[in-house]
PDB file of C-alpha atoms in Angstrom:
ATOM      1  CA  MET A   1      18.613 -44.738  31.030  1.00 74.00           C
ATOM      2  CA  GLU A   2      19.813 -41.140  31.193  1.00 87.00           C
ATOM      3  CA  LEU A   3      17.653 -38.396  29.719  1.00 88.00           C
ATOM      4  CA  ARG A   4      20.530 -37.364  27.462  1.00 89.00           C
ATOM      5  CA  THR A   5      20.797 -40.891  26.049  1.00 91.00           C
ATOM      6  CA  LEU A   6      17.027 -41.006  25.520  1.00 92.00           C
ATOM      7  CA  HIS A   7      17.262 -37.691  23.653  1.00 91.00           C
ATOM      8  CA  TYR A   8      19.943 -39.176  21.384  1.00 92.00           C
ATOM      9  CA  PHE A   9      17.780 -42.247  20.797  1.00 93.00           C
ATOM     10  CA  THR A  10      14.703 -40.126  20.026  1.00 93.00           C
ATOM     11  CA  VAL A  11      16.542 -38.125  17.348  1.00 93.00           C
ATOM     12  CA  VAL A  12      17.932 -41.296  15.736  1.00 93.00           C
ATOM     13  CA  ALA A  13      14.484 -42.957  15.872  1.00 93.00           C
ATOM     14  CA  ARG A  14      12.928 -40.000  14.099  1.00 92.00           C
ATOM     15  CA  GLU A  15      15.646 -39.582  11.486  1.00 92.00           C
ATOM     16  CA  LEU A  16      16.238 -43.342  10.977  1.00 93.00           C
ATOM     17  CA  ASN A  17      19.691 -42.403   9.798  1.00 91.00           C
ATOM     18  CA  ILE A  18      22.778 -42.141  12.049  1.00 90.00           C
ATOM     19  CA  THR A  19      24.522 -39.560   9.838  1.00 90.00           C
ATOM     20  CA  ARG A  20      21.543 -37.181   9.739  1.00 91.00           C
ATOM     21  CA  ALA A  21      20.893 -37.674  13.445  1.00 91.00           C
ATOM     22  CA  ALA A  22      24.532 -36.895  14.289  1.00 91.00           C
ATOM     23  CA  GLU A  23      24.360 -33.701  12.227  1.00 91.00           C
ATOM     24  CA  LYS A  24      21.155 -32.692  13.972  1.00 90.00           C
ATOM     25  CA  LEU A  25      22.745 -33.318  17.379  1.00 91.00           C
ATOM     26  CA  ASN A  26      25.935 -31.504  16.335  1.00 90.00           C
ATOM     27  CA  MET A  27      28.131 -34.491  17.193  1.00 90.00           C
ATOM     28  CA  SER A  28      30.199 -37.018  15.268  1.00 90.00           C
ATOM     29  CA  GLN A  29      28.747 -40.318  14.126  1.00 90.00           C
ATOM     30  CA  PRO A  30      30.890 -42.879  16.068  1.00 91.00           C
ATOM     31  CA  PRO A  31      30.040 -41.564  19.572  1.00 90.00           C
ATOM     32  CA  LEU A  32      26.331 -41.493  18.665  1.00 91.00           C
ATOM     33  CA  SER A  33      26.468 -45.081  17.365  1.00 92.00           C
ATOM     34  CA  ASN A  34      28.226 -46.113  20.577  1.00 92.00           C
ATOM     35  CA  GLN A  35      25.503 -44.457  22.695  1.00 92.00           C
ATOM     36  CA  ILE A  36      22.778 -46.385  20.858  1.00 92.00           C
ATOM     37  CA  LYS A  37      24.673 -49.685  21.140  1.00 93.00           C
ATOM     38  CA  ALA A  38      25.229 -49.084  24.864  1.00 92.00           C
ATOM     39  CA  LEU A  39      21.502 -48.400  25.308  1.00 93.00           C
ATOM     40  CA  GLU A  40      20.650 -51.658  23.517  1.00 92.00           C
ATOM     41  CA  GLU A  41      23.091 -53.545  25.755  1.00 92.00           C
ATOM     42  CA  GLU A  42      21.627 -51.930  28.871  1.00 93.00           C
ATOM     43  CA  LEU A  43      18.074 -52.937  27.879  1.00 93.00           C
ATOM     44  CA  GLY A  44      19.077 -56.284  26.460  1.00 93.00           C
ATOM     45  CA  VAL A  45      17.133 -55.776  23.222  1.00 94.00           C
ATOM     46  CA  GLN A  46      17.721 -54.664  19.644  1.00 93.00           C
ATOM     47  CA  LEU A  47      16.183 -51.240  19.050  1.00 94.00           C
ATOM     48  CA  PHE A  48      16.958 -50.892  15.344  1.00 93.00           C
ATOM     49  CA  ILE A  49      17.207 -53.129  12.301  1.00 92.00           C
ATOM     50  CA  ARG A  50      20.266 -51.762  10.527  1.00 88.00           C
ATOM     51  CA  GLY A  51      20.129 -51.518   6.740  1.00 83.00           C
ATOM     52  CA  LYS A  52      22.742 -50.218   4.314  1.00 77.00           C
ATOM     53  CA  ARG A  53      21.250 -46.724   4.062  1.00 78.00           C
ATOM     54  CA  HIS A  54      18.652 -46.421   6.783  1.00 85.00           C
ATOM     55  CA  LEU A  55      17.456 -47.851  10.060  1.00 90.00           C
ATOM     56  CA  GLU A  56      14.139 -49.409  10.990  1.00 92.00           C
ATOM     57  CA  LEU A  57      12.672 -49.476  14.469  1.00 94.00           C
ATOM     58  CA  THR A  58      12.035 -52.861  16.033  1.00 93.00           C
ATOM     59  CA  GLU A  59       8.872 -53.409  18.088  1.00 94.00           C
ATOM     60  CA  GLU A  60      10.941 -52.754  21.228  1.00 93.00           C
ATOM     61  CA  GLY A  61      12.365 -49.614  19.666  1.00 92.00           C
ATOM     62  CA  ALA A  62       8.915 -48.277  18.817  1.00 93.00           C
ATOM     63  CA  LEU A  63       7.791 -48.836  22.410  1.00 93.00           C
ATOM     64  CA  LEU A  64      10.886 -47.078  23.784  1.00 94.00           C
ATOM     65  CA  LEU A  65      10.298 -44.137  21.431  1.00 93.00           C
ATOM     66  CA  ARG A  66       6.792 -43.618  22.812  1.00 91.00           C
ATOM     67  CA  ARG A  67       8.027 -43.847  26.397  1.00 91.00           C
ATOM     68  CA  ALA A  68      11.100 -41.674  25.741  1.00 92.00           C
ATOM     69  CA  VAL A  69       8.930 -38.862  24.369  1.00 90.00           C
ATOM     70  CA  GLN A  70       6.684 -39.067  27.436  1.00 89.00           C
ATOM     71  CA  MET A  71       9.658 -39.065  29.829  1.00 89.00           C
ATOM     72  CA  GLN A  72      11.231 -36.049  28.137  1.00 88.00           C
ATOM     73  CA  GLU A  73       7.916 -34.166  28.252  1.00 86.00           C
ATOM     74  CA  LEU A  74       7.585 -35.008  31.944  1.00 85.00           C
ATOM     75  CA  ALA A  75      11.164 -33.880  32.615  1.00 86.00           C
ATOM     76  CA  ASP A  76      10.511 -30.536  30.875  1.00 84.00           C
ATOM     77  CA  LYS A  77       7.317 -30.096  32.868  1.00 78.00           C
ATOM     78  CA  THR A  78       9.151 -30.839  36.126  1.00 80.00           C
ATOM     79  CA  ARG A  79      11.887 -28.294  35.332  1.00 79.00           C
ATOM     80  CA  GLN A  80       9.239 -25.639  34.687  1.00 73.00           C
ATOM     81  CA  GLU A  81       7.422 -26.429  37.940  1.00 70.00           C
ATOM     82  CA  ILE A  82      10.659 -26.146  39.935  1.00 72.00           C
ATOM     83  CA  ALA A  83      11.448 -22.851  38.203  1.00 67.00           C
ATOM     84  CA  SER A  84       7.984 -21.528  39.047  1.00 62.00           C
ATOM     85  CA  LEU A  85       8.565 -22.274  42.746  1.00 58.00           C
ATOM     86  CA  ARG A  86      11.793 -20.286  42.594  1.00 54.00           C
ATOM     87  CA  GLU A  87      10.456 -17.345  40.608  1.00 56.00           C
ATOM     88  CA  GLY A  88       6.945 -16.972  42.034  1.00 59.00           C
ATOM     89  CA  MET A  89       3.664 -17.341  40.131  1.00 71.00           C
ATOM     90  CA  THR A  90       5.152 -18.320  36.783  1.00 80.00           C
ATOM     91  CA  GLY A  91       5.379 -21.589  34.922  1.00 85.00           C
ATOM     92  CA  THR A  92       3.138 -23.552  32.604  1.00 91.00           C
ATOM     93  CA  ILE A  93      -0.299 -25.046  33.226  1.00 94.00           C
ATOM     94  CA  TYR A  94      -0.797 -28.280  31.292  1.00 95.00           C
ATOM     95  CA  LEU A  95      -4.495 -28.669  30.549  1.00 96.00           C
ATOM     96  CA  SER A  96      -5.937 -31.552  28.535  1.00 96.00           C
ATOM     97  CA  MET A  97      -9.586 -31.491  27.497  1.00 94.00           C
ATOM     98  CA  VAL A  98     -12.268 -33.110  25.423  1.00 91.00           C
ATOM     99  CA  GLU A  99     -13.857 -31.296  22.520  1.00 85.00           C
ATOM    100  CA  GLY A 100     -17.325 -29.799  22.525  1.00 83.00           C
ATOM    101  CA  ARG A 101     -17.736 -26.860  24.883  1.00 88.00           C
ATOM    102  CA  ALA A 102     -14.614 -27.608  26.965  1.00 91.00           C
ATOM    103  CA  PRO A 103     -12.190 -25.449  24.904  1.00 91.00           C
ATOM    104  CA  PHE A 104     -14.542 -22.461  25.172  1.00 91.00           C
ATOM    105  CA  LEU A 105     -14.793 -22.899  28.947  1.00 93.00           C
ATOM    106  CA  ALA A 106     -11.002 -23.142  29.249  1.00 95.00           C
ATOM    107  CA  ALA A 107     -10.535 -20.044  27.089  1.00 95.00           C
ATOM    108  CA  GLN A 108     -12.711 -18.017  29.497  1.00 95.00           C
ATOM    109  CA  TRP A 109     -10.720 -19.200  32.518  1.00 96.00           C
ATOM    110  CA  ILE A 110      -7.382 -18.516  30.859  1.00 96.00           C
ATOM    111  CA  ALA A 111      -8.442 -15.026  29.758  1.00 96.00           C
ATOM    112  CA  GLY A 112      -9.254 -14.076  33.356  1.00 93.00           C
ATOM    113  CA  PHE A 113      -6.307 -15.882  34.962  1.00 93.00           C
ATOM    114  CA  GLN A 114      -3.937 -14.200  32.530  1.00 91.00           C
ATOM    115  CA  GLU A 115      -4.984 -10.777  33.804  1.00 88.00           C
ATOM    116  CA  GLU A 116      -3.954 -11.736  37.345  1.00 85.00           C
ATOM    117  CA  PHE A 117      -0.858 -13.748  36.455  1.00 87.00           C
ATOM    118  CA  PRO A 118       0.524 -12.503  33.125  1.00 87.00           C
ATOM    119  CA  LEU A 119       3.756 -14.547  33.368  1.00 85.00           C
ATOM    120  CA  VAL A 120       1.964 -17.893  33.386  1.00 91.00           C
ATOM    121  CA  ARG A 121       1.988 -19.913  30.168  1.00 93.00           C
ATOM    122  CA  TYR A 122      -0.385 -22.647  28.976  1.00 96.00           C
ATOM    123  CA  ASN A 123      -0.064 -25.951  27.172  1.00 95.00           C
ATOM    124  CA  LEU A 124      -3.405 -27.216  25.848  1.00 96.00           C
ATOM    125  CA  TRP A 125      -4.166 -30.644  24.418  1.00 94.00           C
ATOM    126  CA  ASN A 126      -7.430 -32.014  22.968  1.00 90.00           C
ATOM    127  CA  GLY A 127      -8.602 -35.584  22.578  1.00 86.00           C
ATOM    128  CA  SER A 128     -11.164 -38.149  23.653  1.00 83.00           C
ATOM    129  CA  SER A 129     -11.954 -38.550  27.362  1.00 83.00           C
ATOM    130  CA  ASP A 130      -9.893 -41.757  27.487  1.00 85.00           C
ATOM    131  CA  ASP A 131      -6.861 -40.093  25.864  1.00 88.00           C
ATOM    132  CA  VAL A 132      -7.202 -37.021  28.071  1.00 92.00           C
ATOM    133  CA  LEU A 133      -7.340 -39.151  31.223  1.00 91.00           C
ATOM    134  CA  ASP A 134      -4.359 -41.196  30.038  1.00 91.00           C
ATOM    135  CA  ARG A 135      -2.254 -38.020  29.863  1.00 92.00           C
ATOM    136  CA  LEU A 136      -3.485 -36.963  33.300  1.00 93.00           C
ATOM    137  CA  HIS A 137      -2.602 -40.307  34.903  1.00 92.00           C
ATOM    138  CA  LYS A 138       0.860 -40.280  33.275  1.00 90.00           C
ATOM    139  CA  GLY A 139       1.612 -36.824  34.659  1.00 89.00           C
ATOM    140  CA  LEU A 140       1.614 -35.138  31.247  1.00 91.00           C
ATOM    141  CA  ALA A 141      -1.310 -32.911  32.277  1.00 94.00           C
ATOM    142  CA  ASP A 142      -1.963 -31.042  35.529  1.00 94.00           C
ATOM    143  CA  LEU A 143      -5.701 -30.803  34.952  1.00 96.00           C
ATOM    144  CA  ALA A 144      -8.271 -32.203  32.567  1.00 96.00           C
ATOM    145  CA  VAL A 145     -11.754 -31.270  31.419  1.00 96.00           C
ATOM    146  CA  ILE A 146     -13.758 -34.392  30.614  1.00 92.00           C
ATOM    147  CA  ALA A 147     -17.381 -35.335  30.096  1.00 88.00           C
ATOM    148  CA  ALA A 148     -19.248 -36.916  33.011  1.00 86.00           C
ATOM    149  CA  PRO A 149     -19.310 -39.517  34.427  1.00 83.00           C
ATOM    150  CA  TYR A 150     -15.834 -39.807  35.966  1.00 86.00           C
ATOM    151  CA  ASP A 151     -13.903 -42.078  38.340  1.00 88.00           C
ATOM    152  CA  THR A 152     -14.382 -40.473  41.761  1.00 89.00           C
ATOM    153  CA  GLU A 153     -12.167 -43.125  43.368  1.00 90.00           C
ATOM    154  CA  HIS A 154      -9.043 -41.893  41.591  1.00 91.00           C
ATOM    155  CA  LEU A 155      -9.978 -38.354  40.571  1.00 94.00           C
ATOM    156  CA  GLU A 156     -10.983 -35.137  42.307  1.00 94.00           C
ATOM    157  CA  GLY A 157     -13.127 -32.662  40.429  1.00 95.00           C
ATOM    158  CA  PHE A 158     -16.209 -30.517  40.072  1.00 95.00           C
ATOM    159  CA  SER A 159     -18.744 -29.602  37.405  1.00 95.00           C
ATOM    160  CA  VAL A 160     -17.843 -26.615  35.242  1.00 96.00           C
ATOM    161  CA  GLY A 161     -20.639 -26.493  32.667  1.00 92.00           C
ATOM    162  CA  GLN A 162     -23.268 -28.199  30.550  1.00 91.00           C
ATOM    163  CA  GLU A 163     -24.580 -28.134  27.008  1.00 91.00           C
ATOM    164  CA  PRO A 164     -27.289 -30.042  25.118  1.00 92.00           C
ATOM    165  CA  TRP A 165     -26.587 -33.140  23.102  1.00 93.00           C
ATOM    166  CA  ALA A 166     -27.351 -32.604  19.439  1.00 93.00           C
ATOM    167  CA  ALA A 167     -27.813 -34.568  16.245  1.00 94.00           C
ATOM    168  CA  MET A 168     -25.643 -33.489  13.307  1.00 93.00           C
ATOM    169  CA  LEU A 169     -27.273 -34.134   9.925  1.00 94.00           C
ATOM    170  CA  HIS A 170     -26.261 -33.803   6.292  1.00 94.00           C
ATOM    171  CA  PRO A 171     -27.994 -30.667   4.874  1.00 93.00           C
ATOM    172  CA  ASP A 172     -29.910 -32.835   2.388  1.00 94.00           C
ATOM    173  CA  HIS A 173     -31.172 -35.245   5.043  1.00 95.00           C
ATOM    174  CA  PRO A 174     -34.996 -35.081   5.331  1.00 95.00           C
ATOM    175  CA  LEU A 175     -34.737 -34.429   9.089  1.00 95.00           C
ATOM    176  CA  ALA A 176     -32.418 -31.473   8.444  1.00 93.00           C
ATOM    177  CA  LYS A 177     -35.121 -29.852   6.309  1.00 92.00           C
ATOM    178  CA  GLU A 178     -37.764 -30.155   9.017  1.00 92.00           C
ATOM    179  CA  PRO A 179     -38.601 -26.773  10.640  1.00 92.00           C
ATOM    180  CA  GLY A 180     -37.179 -25.935  14.055  1.00 91.00           C
ATOM    181  CA  GLU A 181     -33.851 -26.338  15.826  1.00 91.00           C
ATOM    182  CA  ALA A 182     -34.782 -29.450  17.843  1.00 94.00           C
ATOM    183  CA  ILE A 183     -35.291 -33.098  16.983  1.00 95.00           C
ATOM    184  CA  PRO A 184     -37.131 -35.707  19.091  1.00 96.00           C
ATOM    185  CA  LEU A 185     -34.986 -38.706  19.958  1.00 96.00           C
ATOM    186  CA  SER A 186     -37.647 -40.981  18.431  1.00 95.00           C
ATOM    187  CA  CYS A 187     -36.864 -39.522  14.982  1.00 96.00           C
ATOM    188  CA  LEU A 188     -33.371 -41.028  15.209  1.00 96.00           C
ATOM    189  CA  VAL A 189     -34.632 -44.596  15.653  1.00 96.00           C
ATOM    190  CA  GLY A 190     -33.395 -46.631  12.679  1.00 96.00           C
ATOM    191  CA  GLU A 191     -30.919 -43.957  11.562  1.00 97.00           C
ATOM    192  CA  PRO A 192     -27.258 -45.043  11.206  1.00 97.00           C
ATOM    193  CA  LEU A 193     -25.613 -43.301  14.152  1.00 97.00           C
ATOM    194  CA  ILE A 194     -22.077 -41.995  14.591  1.00 96.00           C
ATOM    195  CA  VAL A 195     -21.366 -41.789  18.321  1.00 94.00           C
ATOM    196  CA  PRO A 196     -18.461 -40.960  20.678  1.00 89.00           C
ATOM    197  CA  SER A 197     -16.218 -43.988  21.252  1.00 86.00           C
ATOM    198  CA  ARG A 198     -16.081 -43.725  25.043  1.00 83.00           C
ATOM    199  CA  LYS A 199     -17.626 -46.899  26.491  1.00 85.00           C
ATOM    200  CA  SER A 200     -19.648 -45.082  29.184  1.00 83.00           C
ATOM    201  CA  ARG A 201     -21.036 -42.686  26.558  1.00 87.00           C
ATOM    202  CA  ILE A 202     -22.170 -45.521  24.289  1.00 91.00           C
ATOM    203  CA  GLU A 203     -23.910 -47.141  27.258  1.00 92.00           C
ATOM    204  CA  SER A 204     -25.649 -43.832  28.032  1.00 90.00           C
ATOM    205  CA  ILE A 205     -26.881 -43.496  24.451  1.00 93.00           C
ATOM    206  CA  ARG A 206     -28.240 -47.040  24.561  1.00 95.00           C
ATOM    207  CA  ARG A 207     -30.121 -46.096  27.756  1.00 94.00           C
ATOM    208  CA  TRP A 208     -31.570 -42.997  26.033  1.00 94.00           C
ATOM    209  CA  PHE A 209     -33.126 -45.201  23.396  1.00 95.00           C
ATOM    210  CA  GLY A 210     -34.093 -47.807  25.978  1.00 94.00           C
ATOM    211  CA  ASP A 211     -36.147 -45.147  27.752  1.00 93.00           C
ATOM    212  CA  ILE A 212     -38.293 -44.822  24.612  1.00 94.00           C
ATOM    213  CA  ARG A 213     -38.303 -48.597  24.087  1.00 94.00           C
ATOM    214  CA  ALA A 214     -36.031 -48.571  21.075  1.00 95.00           C
ATOM    215  CA  GLU A 215     -32.535 -49.719  20.144  1.00 95.00           C
ATOM    216  CA  PRO A 216     -29.952 -47.379  18.564  1.00 95.00           C
ATOM    217  CA  ARG A 217     -28.446 -48.406  15.236  1.00 96.00           C
ATOM    218  CA  ILE A 218     -24.798 -47.561  15.943  1.00 96.00           C
ATOM    219  CA  LEU A 219     -22.815 -47.546  12.718  1.00 96.00           C
ATOM    220  CA  CYS A 220     -19.568 -45.890  13.750  1.00 95.00           C
ATOM    221  CA  GLU A 221     -17.681 -44.822  16.873  1.00 93.00           C
ATOM    222  CA  MET A 222     -15.491 -41.704  16.698  1.00 88.00           C
ATOM    223  CA  SER A 223     -13.233 -39.771  19.057  1.00 79.00           C
ATOM    224  CA  ASN A 224     -13.423 -36.138  17.981  1.00 80.00           C
ATOM    225  CA  TYR A 225     -15.620 -33.429  16.525  1.00 83.00           C
ATOM    226  CA  MET A 226     -13.907 -33.289  13.120  1.00 85.00           C
ATOM    227  CA  ASP A 227     -14.488 -37.023  12.628  1.00 88.00           C
ATOM    228  CA  ALA A 228     -18.184 -36.456  13.302  1.00 88.00           C
ATOM    229  CA  VAL A 229     -18.385 -33.502  10.900  1.00 89.00           C
ATOM    230  CA  ALA A 230     -16.433 -35.291   8.144  1.00 92.00           C
ATOM    231  CA  LEU A 231     -18.556 -38.435   8.291  1.00 93.00           C
ATOM    232  CA  THR A 232     -21.839 -36.552   8.519  1.00 93.00           C
ATOM    233  CA  SER A 233     -20.926 -34.236   5.639  1.00 93.00           C
ATOM    234  CA  GLN A 234     -20.444 -37.312   3.440  1.00 95.00           C
ATOM    235  CA  GLY A 235     -23.886 -38.648   4.342  1.00 94.00           C
ATOM    236  CA  VAL A 236     -22.493 -41.648   6.239  1.00 96.00           C
ATOM    237  CA  GLY A 237     -24.940 -41.210   9.083  1.00 96.00           C
ATOM    238  CA  VAL A 238     -26.244 -38.951  11.853  1.00 96.00           C
ATOM    239  CA  SER A 239     -23.706 -37.909  14.479  1.00 94.00           C
ATOM    240  CA  ILE A 240     -24.594 -37.510  18.127  1.00 93.00           C
ATOM    241  CA  PHE A 241     -22.305 -34.935  19.734  1.00 89.00           C
ATOM    242  CA  PRO A 242     -22.517 -32.066  22.239  1.00 88.00           C
ATOM    243  CA  GLN A 243     -23.959 -28.949  20.650  1.00 85.00           C
ATOM    244  CA  THR A 244     -20.534 -27.293  20.769  1.00 76.00           C
ATOM    245  CA  VAL A 245     -21.502 -23.734  21.628  1.00 51.00           C
ATOM    246  CA  GLY A 246     -19.880 -21.094  19.450  1.00 46.00           C
ATOM    247  CA  VAL A 247     -19.071 -23.333  16.485  1.00 55.00           C
ATOM    248  CA  SER A 248     -20.980 -22.865  13.240  1.00 57.00           C
ATOM    249  CA  ASN A 249     -20.352 -25.207  10.335  1.00 68.00           C
ATOM    250  CA  GLY A 250     -21.969 -25.066   6.916  1.00 79.00           C
ATOM    251  CA  LEU A 251     -21.150 -28.726   6.252  1.00 87.00           C
ATOM    252  CA  VAL A 252     -23.785 -30.066   8.643  1.00 91.00           C
ATOM    253  CA  VAL A 253     -27.065 -29.080  10.270  1.00 92.00           C
ATOM    254  CA  SER A 254     -27.203 -29.383  14.061  1.00 91.00           C
ATOM    255  CA  LYS A 255     -30.445 -29.930  15.973  1.00 93.00           C
ATOM    256  CA  VAL A 256     -30.778 -30.272  19.746  1.00 94.00           C
ATOM    257  CA  VAL A 257     -32.032 -33.694  20.851  1.00 95.00           C
ATOM    258  CA  THR A 258     -35.317 -33.468  22.781  1.00 94.00           C
ATOM    259  CA  GLN A 259     -38.137 -35.628  24.114  1.00 90.00           C
ATOM    260  CA  PRO A 260     -36.307 -36.275  26.323  1.00 88.00           C
ATOM    261  CA  ALA A 261     -33.588 -33.607  26.277  1.00 88.00           C
ATOM    262  CA  ARG A 262     -30.101 -34.710  27.263  1.00 88.00           C
ATOM    263  CA  GLN A 263     -27.254 -32.644  28.693  1.00 90.00           C
ATOM    264  CA  ALA A 264     -23.505 -33.186  28.422  1.00 89.00           C
ATOM    265  CA  GLU A 265     -21.801 -32.226  31.686  1.00 92.00           C
ATOM    266  CA  TYR A 266     -18.167 -31.111  31.802  1.00 94.00           C
ATOM    267  CA  ILE A 267     -15.941 -31.831  34.819  1.00 95.00           C
ATOM    268  CA  LEU A 268     -12.579 -30.283  35.757  1.00 97.00           C
ATOM    269  CA  VAL A 269     -10.515 -33.106  37.295  1.00 96.00           C
ATOM    270  CA  TRP A 270      -7.065 -33.838  38.723  1.00 96.00           C
ATOM    271  CA  ASN A 271      -5.420 -36.919  40.228  1.00 93.00           C
ATOM    272  CA  LYS A 272      -6.555 -37.782  43.740  1.00 90.00           C
ATOM    273  CA  GLY A 273      -3.742 -38.334  46.207  1.00 82.00           C
ATOM    274  CA  GLN A 274      -1.264 -36.214  44.238  1.00 83.00           C
ATOM    275  CA  ALA A 275      -0.984 -32.705  45.620  1.00 82.00           C
ATOM    276  CA  PRO A 276      -1.280 -30.179  42.749  1.00 86.00           C
ATOM    277  CA  SER A 277       1.522 -27.657  42.355  1.00 84.00           C
ATOM    278  CA  GLY A 278       1.025 -24.164  43.784  1.00 84.00           C
ATOM    279  CA  LEU A 279       0.275 -22.799  40.326  1.00 88.00           C
ATOM    280  CA  THR A 280      -2.268 -25.535  39.614  1.00 92.00           C
ATOM    281  CA  ARG A 281      -3.980 -24.993  42.987  1.00 91.00           C
ATOM    282  CA  GLU A 282      -4.243 -21.279  42.250  1.00 90.00           C
ATOM    283  CA  PHE A 283      -5.809 -22.032  38.863  1.00 95.00           C
ATOM    284  CA  ILE A 284      -8.330 -24.427  40.439  1.00 95.00           C
ATOM    285  CA  ARG A 285      -9.291 -21.756  42.999  1.00 93.00           C
ATOM    286  CA  TYR A 286      -9.690 -19.221  40.205  1.00 93.00           C
ATOM    287  CA  VAL A 287     -12.068 -21.519  38.275  1.00 96.00           C
ATOM    288  CA  GLN A 288     -14.128 -22.145  41.424  1.00 95.00           C
ATOM    289  CA  ASP A 289     -14.381 -18.401  42.135  1.00 93.00           C
ATOM    290  CA  TYR A 290     -15.245 -17.757  38.487  1.00 92.00           C
ATOM    291  CA  LEU A 291     -18.110 -20.263  38.599  1.00 93.00           C
ATOM    292  CA  GLU A 292     -19.435 -18.925  41.919  1.00 90.00           C
ATOM    293  CA  GLU A 293     -19.430 -15.371  40.560  1.00 87.00           C
ATOM    294  CA  ARG A 294     -21.339 -16.429  37.455  1.00 85.00           C
ATOM    295  CA  GLN A 295     -23.892 -18.301  39.529  1.00 82.00           C
ATOM    296  CA  SER A 296     -24.438 -15.289  41.774  1.00 75.00           C
ATOM    297  CA  LYS A 297     -25.133 -13.123  38.736  1.00 73.00           C
ATOM    298  CA  ALA A 298     -27.542 -15.631  37.194  1.00 64.00           C
TER     299      ALA A 298
END
């Protein structure tokens, strides 16, 4: 499978029409149809169900589309890394991260790194810890910021920050109207909870409640901050999410969980056993120096 052929396939799969795809690729229709047929013969599967006016992806075609997009992204990333070796400290840093405080941490690092290396570019991606790690393992990200704990057998990394866990409440919820900016964990017993979908995080939350001899009533699992805000704002339940420093939202009321207090820890990680590129190593060193300088001033 050549990258050029995969590019042709990707355009056809997105257009689902050979004529439109050929126009987009600035080529005639017969050669494009021949390329797709040759690809099907090479793989030994049918990639499209051909109708009179449009195409439909088969299950095999849908799988190839996902993989083709990943391979093309990886090829682009590789070209940029090779160019950066030739031209000096240039290129693109691919950083995937969870929500919460992670984007604010990354923004601070990038602001400082940009002053030293103004030709460097950045590609940022947000998602759940599982999705972020999936991109890292597939080579679509150089670095990732995830929430602890993490797999030390396959990943290298270090702590880059913490923030309190908080309960997000609908403004009309009785607990939201209680004075103060904190809420004891015991007040959440019996409340329908909306929690992060990561398995290790759910287990941690169950242990929190176990420590006070209670059981959490988990109603919904979610993967990002906007899901939590949307569900909470509709009165579906109480969301448990990192406090997310710097974000104010009139749709919900956020109170820090206490008695006992819990902290979300953020880790900068990369694949163990795969030597980072020169640019990535320089960025890692910058983050380490940045953290040491902040600690010395504290």
